[in-house]
Amino acid sequence: MSRSDVSSESAKLLECTDCLAPADAFALIGNETRLSILEALWVADERPVSFSELRREVGMRDSAQFNYHLQKLTGHFVRQVEDGYEFKHAGEKVVRSVIAGSFNEHPTLEPFAVEGSCVACDGPLQAVYEDERLAIECPDCGQRHGEYSFPPGGLNGRTREEIADAFDQRVRHLHCLAADGVCPECSGRMETHIVEDGVCCLGVGVRVDHECAQCGHTLCSAAGLRLLDHSEVVSFHRERGVRLDERPYWTLPWCVSDEYTRVLECDPCRLEVRLPVDGDELRVVMDGDLEVLETTVESSG
């Protein structure tokens, strides 16, 4: 059964019996006192937190008024248990978004140089931050080496070098989840498609598109990016003195270019990615869901 078939079957089985419309959900938390309650839960040393302790932390004297706001949150953002109140996932998500700066921070960051050289012209690379997205690009020819979301909170307390490293780790994590069929935004089912049209932030002719069937979140990349944590790929590079976990993804041409990728078959889809190191080459064949089917090593010796 394909991923789309499983998704359809799941949709038939799951029905929301106690759901809020999005506008109603935002209305519930669009209140300073209710946000303060969620933040008080977040900073608590232990959970659950009692009614009196929450009220004291929020600083509201009127018990009835405080209870009114707390009950508005209960059931959707927090749950009441025997010893007090604790988060539901939605409440935790709201607080994390506030901490990440997604709701209330709009920082600016001048472009800065990063490690590596352009796969198109061998020029220098820089990181550019705009609209909560960070892109690695070549200022000489404009070639993009990936552009992904990076919440404003990720800039806080970090040097430019640390920002670049955090971005690299985030991109690896996002694509690892997506390729495993899990949406990094909502945990819904992520569907993978091989596309040959060259229209994306990388400008590659063959790319991988991941799209969430639930929330519509999308990610795109060169096919090789999926291989960064594959055991045989990691071993192949380590045996030749290359630690992939110490190399930003954009310094590895097979992660940002389709020069090393070719489509072997279309139905069903099969891809081959070549990974050259010091004259040797690892060839990896993957299916349309980016599962590795086989690997072979061609040695220069």
Coordinates of C-alpha atoms in Angstrom, one line a residue:
M1 CA 0.0 0.0 0.0
S2 CA 1.4 3.4 -1.0
R3 CA 1.8 6.4 1.5
S4 CA -1.1 8.2 -0.2
D5 CA -3.3 5.1 0.2
V6 CA -2.4 4.8 3.9
S7 CA -3.2 8.5 4.3
S8 CA -6.6 8.0 2.8
E9 CA -7.4 5.1 5.0
S10 CA -6.3 7.0 8.1
A11 CA -8.5 9.9 7.2
K12 CA -11.5 7.6 7.2
L13 CA -10.6 6.2 10.6
L14 CA -9.9 9.5 12.4
E15 CA -12.6 12.0 13.1
C16 CA -12.2 15.1 15.4
T17 CA -14.9 15.0 18.0
D18 CA -13.9 18.0 20.0
C19 CA -12.1 20.4 17.7
L20 CA -11.9 24.2 17.5
A21 CA -12.0 26.1 14.4
P22 CA -8.6 27.9 13.8
A23 CA -10.2 31.4 14.4
D24 CA -11.7 30.2 17.7
A25 CA -8.4 28.7 18.8
F26 CA -6.5 32.0 18.2
A27 CA -9.3 33.9 19.9
L28 CA -8.8 31.8 23.0
I29 CA -5.1 32.7 23.4
G30 CA -5.4 36.2 22.1
N31 CA -5.5 37.5 25.7
E32 CA -2.6 38.7 27.8
T33 CA -3.8 36.8 31.0
R34 CA -4.2 33.5 29.1
L35 CA -0.7 33.8 27.6
S36 CA 0.6 34.6 31.0
I37 CA -1.0 31.4 32.4
L38 CA 0.7 29.4 29.6
E39 CA 4.0 31.1 30.3
A40 CA 3.6 30.4 34.1
L41 CA 3.1 26.7 33.3
W42 CA 6.2 26.8 31.1
V43 CA 8.6 28.2 33.8
A44 CA 7.2 26.0 36.6
D45 CA 9.9 23.8 38.2
E46 CA 7.4 20.9 38.3
R47 CA 4.1 20.1 36.7
P48 CA 1.2 19.8 37.3
V49 CA 0.8 23.3 38.9
S50 CA -1.9 24.0 41.4
F51 CA -4.6 26.7 40.8
S52 CA -3.2 28.9 43.6
E53 CA 0.4 28.7 42.5
L54 CA -0.6 29.5 38.9
R55 CA -2.7 32.5 40.1
R56 CA 0.2 33.7 42.3
E57 CA 2.7 33.4 39.4
V58 CA 0.4 35.4 37.0
G59 CA -0.2 38.0 39.7
M60 CA -4.0 38.2 39.5
R61 CA -5.8 38.9 42.8
D62 CA -9.4 38.2 41.5
S63 CA -9.8 34.4 41.9
A64 CA -13.0 34.2 39.9
Q65 CA -11.6 36.3 37.0
F66 CA -8.5 34.1 37.0
N67 CA -10.5 30.9 36.9
Y68 CA -12.6 32.3 34.0
H69 CA -9.4 32.7 31.9
L70 CA -8.0 29.4 33.0
Q71 CA -11.1 27.5 32.1
K72 CA -11.0 29.0 28.6
L73 CA -7.7 27.3 28.1
T74 CA -8.6 24.0 29.8
G75 CA -9.5 21.2 27.4
H76 CA -7.6 22.6 24.4
F77 CA -4.4 24.1 25.6
V78 CA -4.1 22.8 29.2
R79 CA -5.6 19.8 31.0
Q80 CA -6.8 19.6 34.6
V81 CA -5.5 16.7 36.6
E82 CA -5.8 15.7 40.2
D83 CA -2.9 17.9 41.4
G84 CA -3.5 20.9 39.2
Y85 CA -2.9 21.8 35.6
E86 CA -0.4 20.8 32.9
F87 CA 0.1 21.4 29.2
K88 CA -1.6 19.8 26.3
H89 CA 0.5 19.7 23.2
A90 CA -1.2 22.8 21.7
G91 CA -0.4 24.9 24.8
E92 CA 3.2 23.8 24.7
K93 CA 3.4 24.7 21.0
V94 CA 2.1 28.2 21.6
V95 CA 4.7 28.9 24.3
R96 CA 7.5 27.4 22.2
S97 CA 6.4 29.7 19.3
V98 CA 6.6 32.8 21.6
I99 CA 10.0 31.7 22.8
A100 CA 11.2 31.1 19.3
G101 CA 10.1 34.7 18.5
S102 CA 7.7 33.6 15.7
F103 CA 4.9 35.9 17.0
N104 CA 6.7 38.9 18.4
E105 CA 10.3 39.2 17.1
H106 CA 11.4 40.6 13.8
P107 CA 15.2 40.8 13.9
T108 CA 17.4 41.9 11.1
L109 CA 20.8 40.3 10.3
E110 CA 23.3 41.5 7.7
P111 CA 24.5 38.8 5.3
F112 CA 27.7 37.1 6.5
A113 CA 30.3 34.8 5.0
V114 CA 30.0 31.0 5.6
E115 CA 32.3 28.1 5.0
G116 CA 32.4 26.6 1.5
S117 CA 32.3 27.6 -2.1
C118 CA 29.6 27.9 -4.8
V119 CA 28.8 24.7 -6.7
A120 CA 28.1 26.7 -9.8
C121 CA 31.0 29.2 -10.0
D122 CA 33.4 28.3 -7.1
G123 CA 32.8 31.8 -5.6
P124 CA 32.3 32.5 -1.9
L125 CA 29.1 31.8 0.0
Q126 CA 27.1 33.9 2.4
A127 CA 24.1 33.4 4.7
V128 CA 21.2 35.8 4.1
Y129 CA 18.3 36.1 6.7
E130 CA 15.0 37.5 5.6
D131 CA 11.4 36.9 6.8
E132 CA 12.4 34.2 9.3
R133 CA 14.1 32.2 6.5
L134 CA 17.8 31.7 6.1
A135 CA 19.4 31.1 2.7
I136 CA 22.9 30.1 1.7
E137 CA 23.8 31.7 -1.5
C138 CA 26.6 32.9 -3.8
P139 CA 26.8 36.7 -4.0
D140 CA 28.8 36.4 -7.3
C141 CA 26.4 34.4 -9.4
G142 CA 23.2 34.2 -7.2
Q143 CA 23.2 30.4 -7.0
R144 CA 21.1 29.2 -4.0
H145 CA 22.4 26.4 -1.8
G146 CA 19.2 25.9 0.2
E147 CA 16.6 28.2 1.9
Y148 CA 14.7 27.1 4.9
S149 CA 12.7 28.5 7.9
F150 CA 14.8 29.6 10.9
P151 CA 12.8 31.1 13.8
P152 CA 14.1 34.4 15.1
G153 CA 14.8 32.9 18.5
G154 CA 17.6 30.9 16.8
L155 CA 19.6 34.0 16.4
N156 CA 19.6 34.9 20.1
G157 CA 22.9 34.6 21.9
R158 CA 24.7 33.1 19.0
T159 CA 27.7 34.2 16.9
R160 CA 27.4 34.2 13.2
E161 CA 29.4 30.9 13.1
E162 CA 27.1 29.4 15.7
I163 CA 24.0 30.5 13.6
A164 CA 25.4 28.8 10.6
D165 CA 26.0 25.6 12.5
A166 CA 22.5 25.7 14.1
F167 CA 21.0 26.2 10.6
D168 CA 22.9 23.2 9.3
Q169 CA 21.7 21.0 12.1
R170 CA 18.1 22.3 11.7
V171 CA 18.1 21.5 7.9
R172 CA 19.4 18.0 8.5
H173 CA 16.7 17.4 11.2
L174 CA 13.9 18.8 9.0
H175 CA 14.8 16.6 6.1
C176 CA 15.4 13.5 8.1
L177 CA 11.9 13.8 9.5
A178 CA 10.3 14.6 6.1
A179 CA 12.0 11.7 4.4
D180 CA 10.8 9.4 7.1
G181 CA 7.3 10.6 6.4
V182 CA 6.8 12.8 9.4
C183 CA 5.9 16.5 9.0
P184 CA 8.4 18.6 11.1
E185 CA 5.6 21.2 11.7
C186 CA 2.5 19.2 12.6
S187 CA 3.7 15.5 12.6
G188 CA 1.2 14.7 9.9
R189 CA 2.0 12.3 7.0
M190 CA 4.7 13.7 4.7
E191 CA 4.6 12.6 1.1
T192 CA 7.7 12.4 -1.1
H193 CA 7.9 13.2 -4.8
I194 CA 10.7 13.2 -7.3
V195 CA 10.4 16.3 -9.5
E196 CA 12.2 17.2 -12.8
D197 CA 11.4 20.8 -13.5
G198 CA 14.2 22.9 -12.0
V199 CA 11.8 25.3 -10.3
C200 CA 12.9 25.6 -6.7
C201 CA 15.3 27.6 -4.4
L202 CA 18.2 25.4 -5.6
G203 CA 17.4 25.6 -9.3
V204 CA 18.2 21.9 -9.8
G205 CA 16.7 19.8 -12.6
V206 CA 16.1 16.8 -10.4
R207 CA 14.9 17.5 -6.9
V208 CA 12.9 15.9 -4.0
D209 CA 9.7 17.6 -2.8
H210 CA 8.2 16.7 0.6
E211 CA 4.7 17.9 1.2
C212 CA 2.5 17.3 4.3
A213 CA -0.9 15.8 3.5
Q214 CA -2.3 17.4 6.7
C215 CA -1.0 21.0 6.9
G216 CA 0.6 21.5 3.4
H217 CA 4.1 22.3 4.8
T218 CA 6.7 21.7 2.0
L219 CA 10.4 21.1 1.8
C220 CA 12.6 20.6 -1.2
S221 CA 16.2 19.5 -1.7
A222 CA 18.7 17.7 -3.9
A223 CA 18.3 14.0 -3.4
G224 CA 21.7 13.6 -1.8
L225 CA 20.7 15.5 1.3
R226 CA 18.8 12.4 2.5
L227 CA 22.0 10.4 2.6
L228 CA 23.9 12.5 5.2
D229 CA 23.1 10.1 8.1
H230 CA 23.0 6.8 6.1
S231 CA 25.4 4.4 7.7
E232 CA 27.2 3.2 4.6
V233 CA 27.6 6.8 3.3
V234 CA 29.0 7.9 6.7
S235 CA 31.4 4.9 6.8
F236 CA 32.5 5.5 3.2
H237 CA 33.5 9.1 4.0
R238 CA 35.0 8.3 7.4
E239 CA 37.3 5.7 5.9
R240 CA 38.6 8.5 3.7
G241 CA 39.1 11.0 6.5
V242 CA 35.8 12.9 6.0
R243 CA 33.4 13.4 9.0
L244 CA 30.0 14.3 7.5
D245 CA 28.8 15.5 10.9
E246 CA 31.5 18.2 10.8
R247 CA 30.8 19.4 7.2
P248 CA 28.0 21.8 6.6
Y249 CA 25.6 20.3 4.1
W250 CA 26.1 23.1 1.6
T251 CA 29.8 22.2 1.3
L252 CA 28.9 18.8 -0.1
P253 CA 28.0 19.2 -3.8
W254 CA 25.8 16.1 -3.9
C255 CA 23.6 17.8 -1.2
V256 CA 22.9 21.0 -3.2
S257 CA 23.4 20.1 -6.8
D258 CA 21.9 17.5 -9.1
E259 CA 25.2 17.1 -11.0
Y260 CA 25.7 13.8 -9.2
T261 CA 22.1 12.6 -9.5
R262 CA 20.4 10.8 -12.4
V263 CA 17.0 9.2 -12.7
L264 CA 17.4 5.5 -13.7
E265 CA 13.7 4.7 -14.0
C266 CA 10.5 6.6 -13.8
D267 CA 7.8 4.0 -13.0
P268 CA 8.6 2.9 -10.4
C269 CA 11.1 5.7 -9.7
R270 CA 14.8 4.9 -9.1
L271 CA 17.6 7.4 -8.6
E272 CA 21.3 7.1 -8.5
V273 CA 23.5 9.5 -6.5
R274 CA 27.3 9.5 -6.9
L275 CA 29.4 10.6 -4.0
P276 CA 33.1 11.1 -5.0
V277 CA 35.9 11.3 -2.4
D278 CA 39.6 11.4 -3.3
G279 CA 39.1 9.5 -6.6
D280 CA 36.8 6.9 -5.1
E281 CA 33.1 7.0 -5.7
L282 CA 30.1 5.6 -3.7
R283 CA 27.1 5.0 -5.9
V284 CA 23.7 4.9 -4.1
V285 CA 20.5 3.8 -5.7
M286 CA 17.2 5.0 -4.1
D287 CA 13.6 4.5 -4.8
G288 CA 10.9 7.2 -5.0
D289 CA 10.6 7.4 -1.3
L290 CA 14.3 7.8 -0.9
E291 CA 14.9 4.4 0.6
V292 CA 18.4 3.1 -0.2
L293 CA 18.1 0.0 -2.4
E294 CA 21.8 -0.7 -3.1
T295 CA 25.3 0.8 -2.8
T296 CA 28.5 0.1 -4.7
V297 CA 32.0 1.5 -4.4
E298 CA 34.2 2.2 -7.4
S299 CA 37.8 2.6 -6.3
S300 CA 40.5 4.5 -8.1
G301 CA 43.1 2.0 -6.8

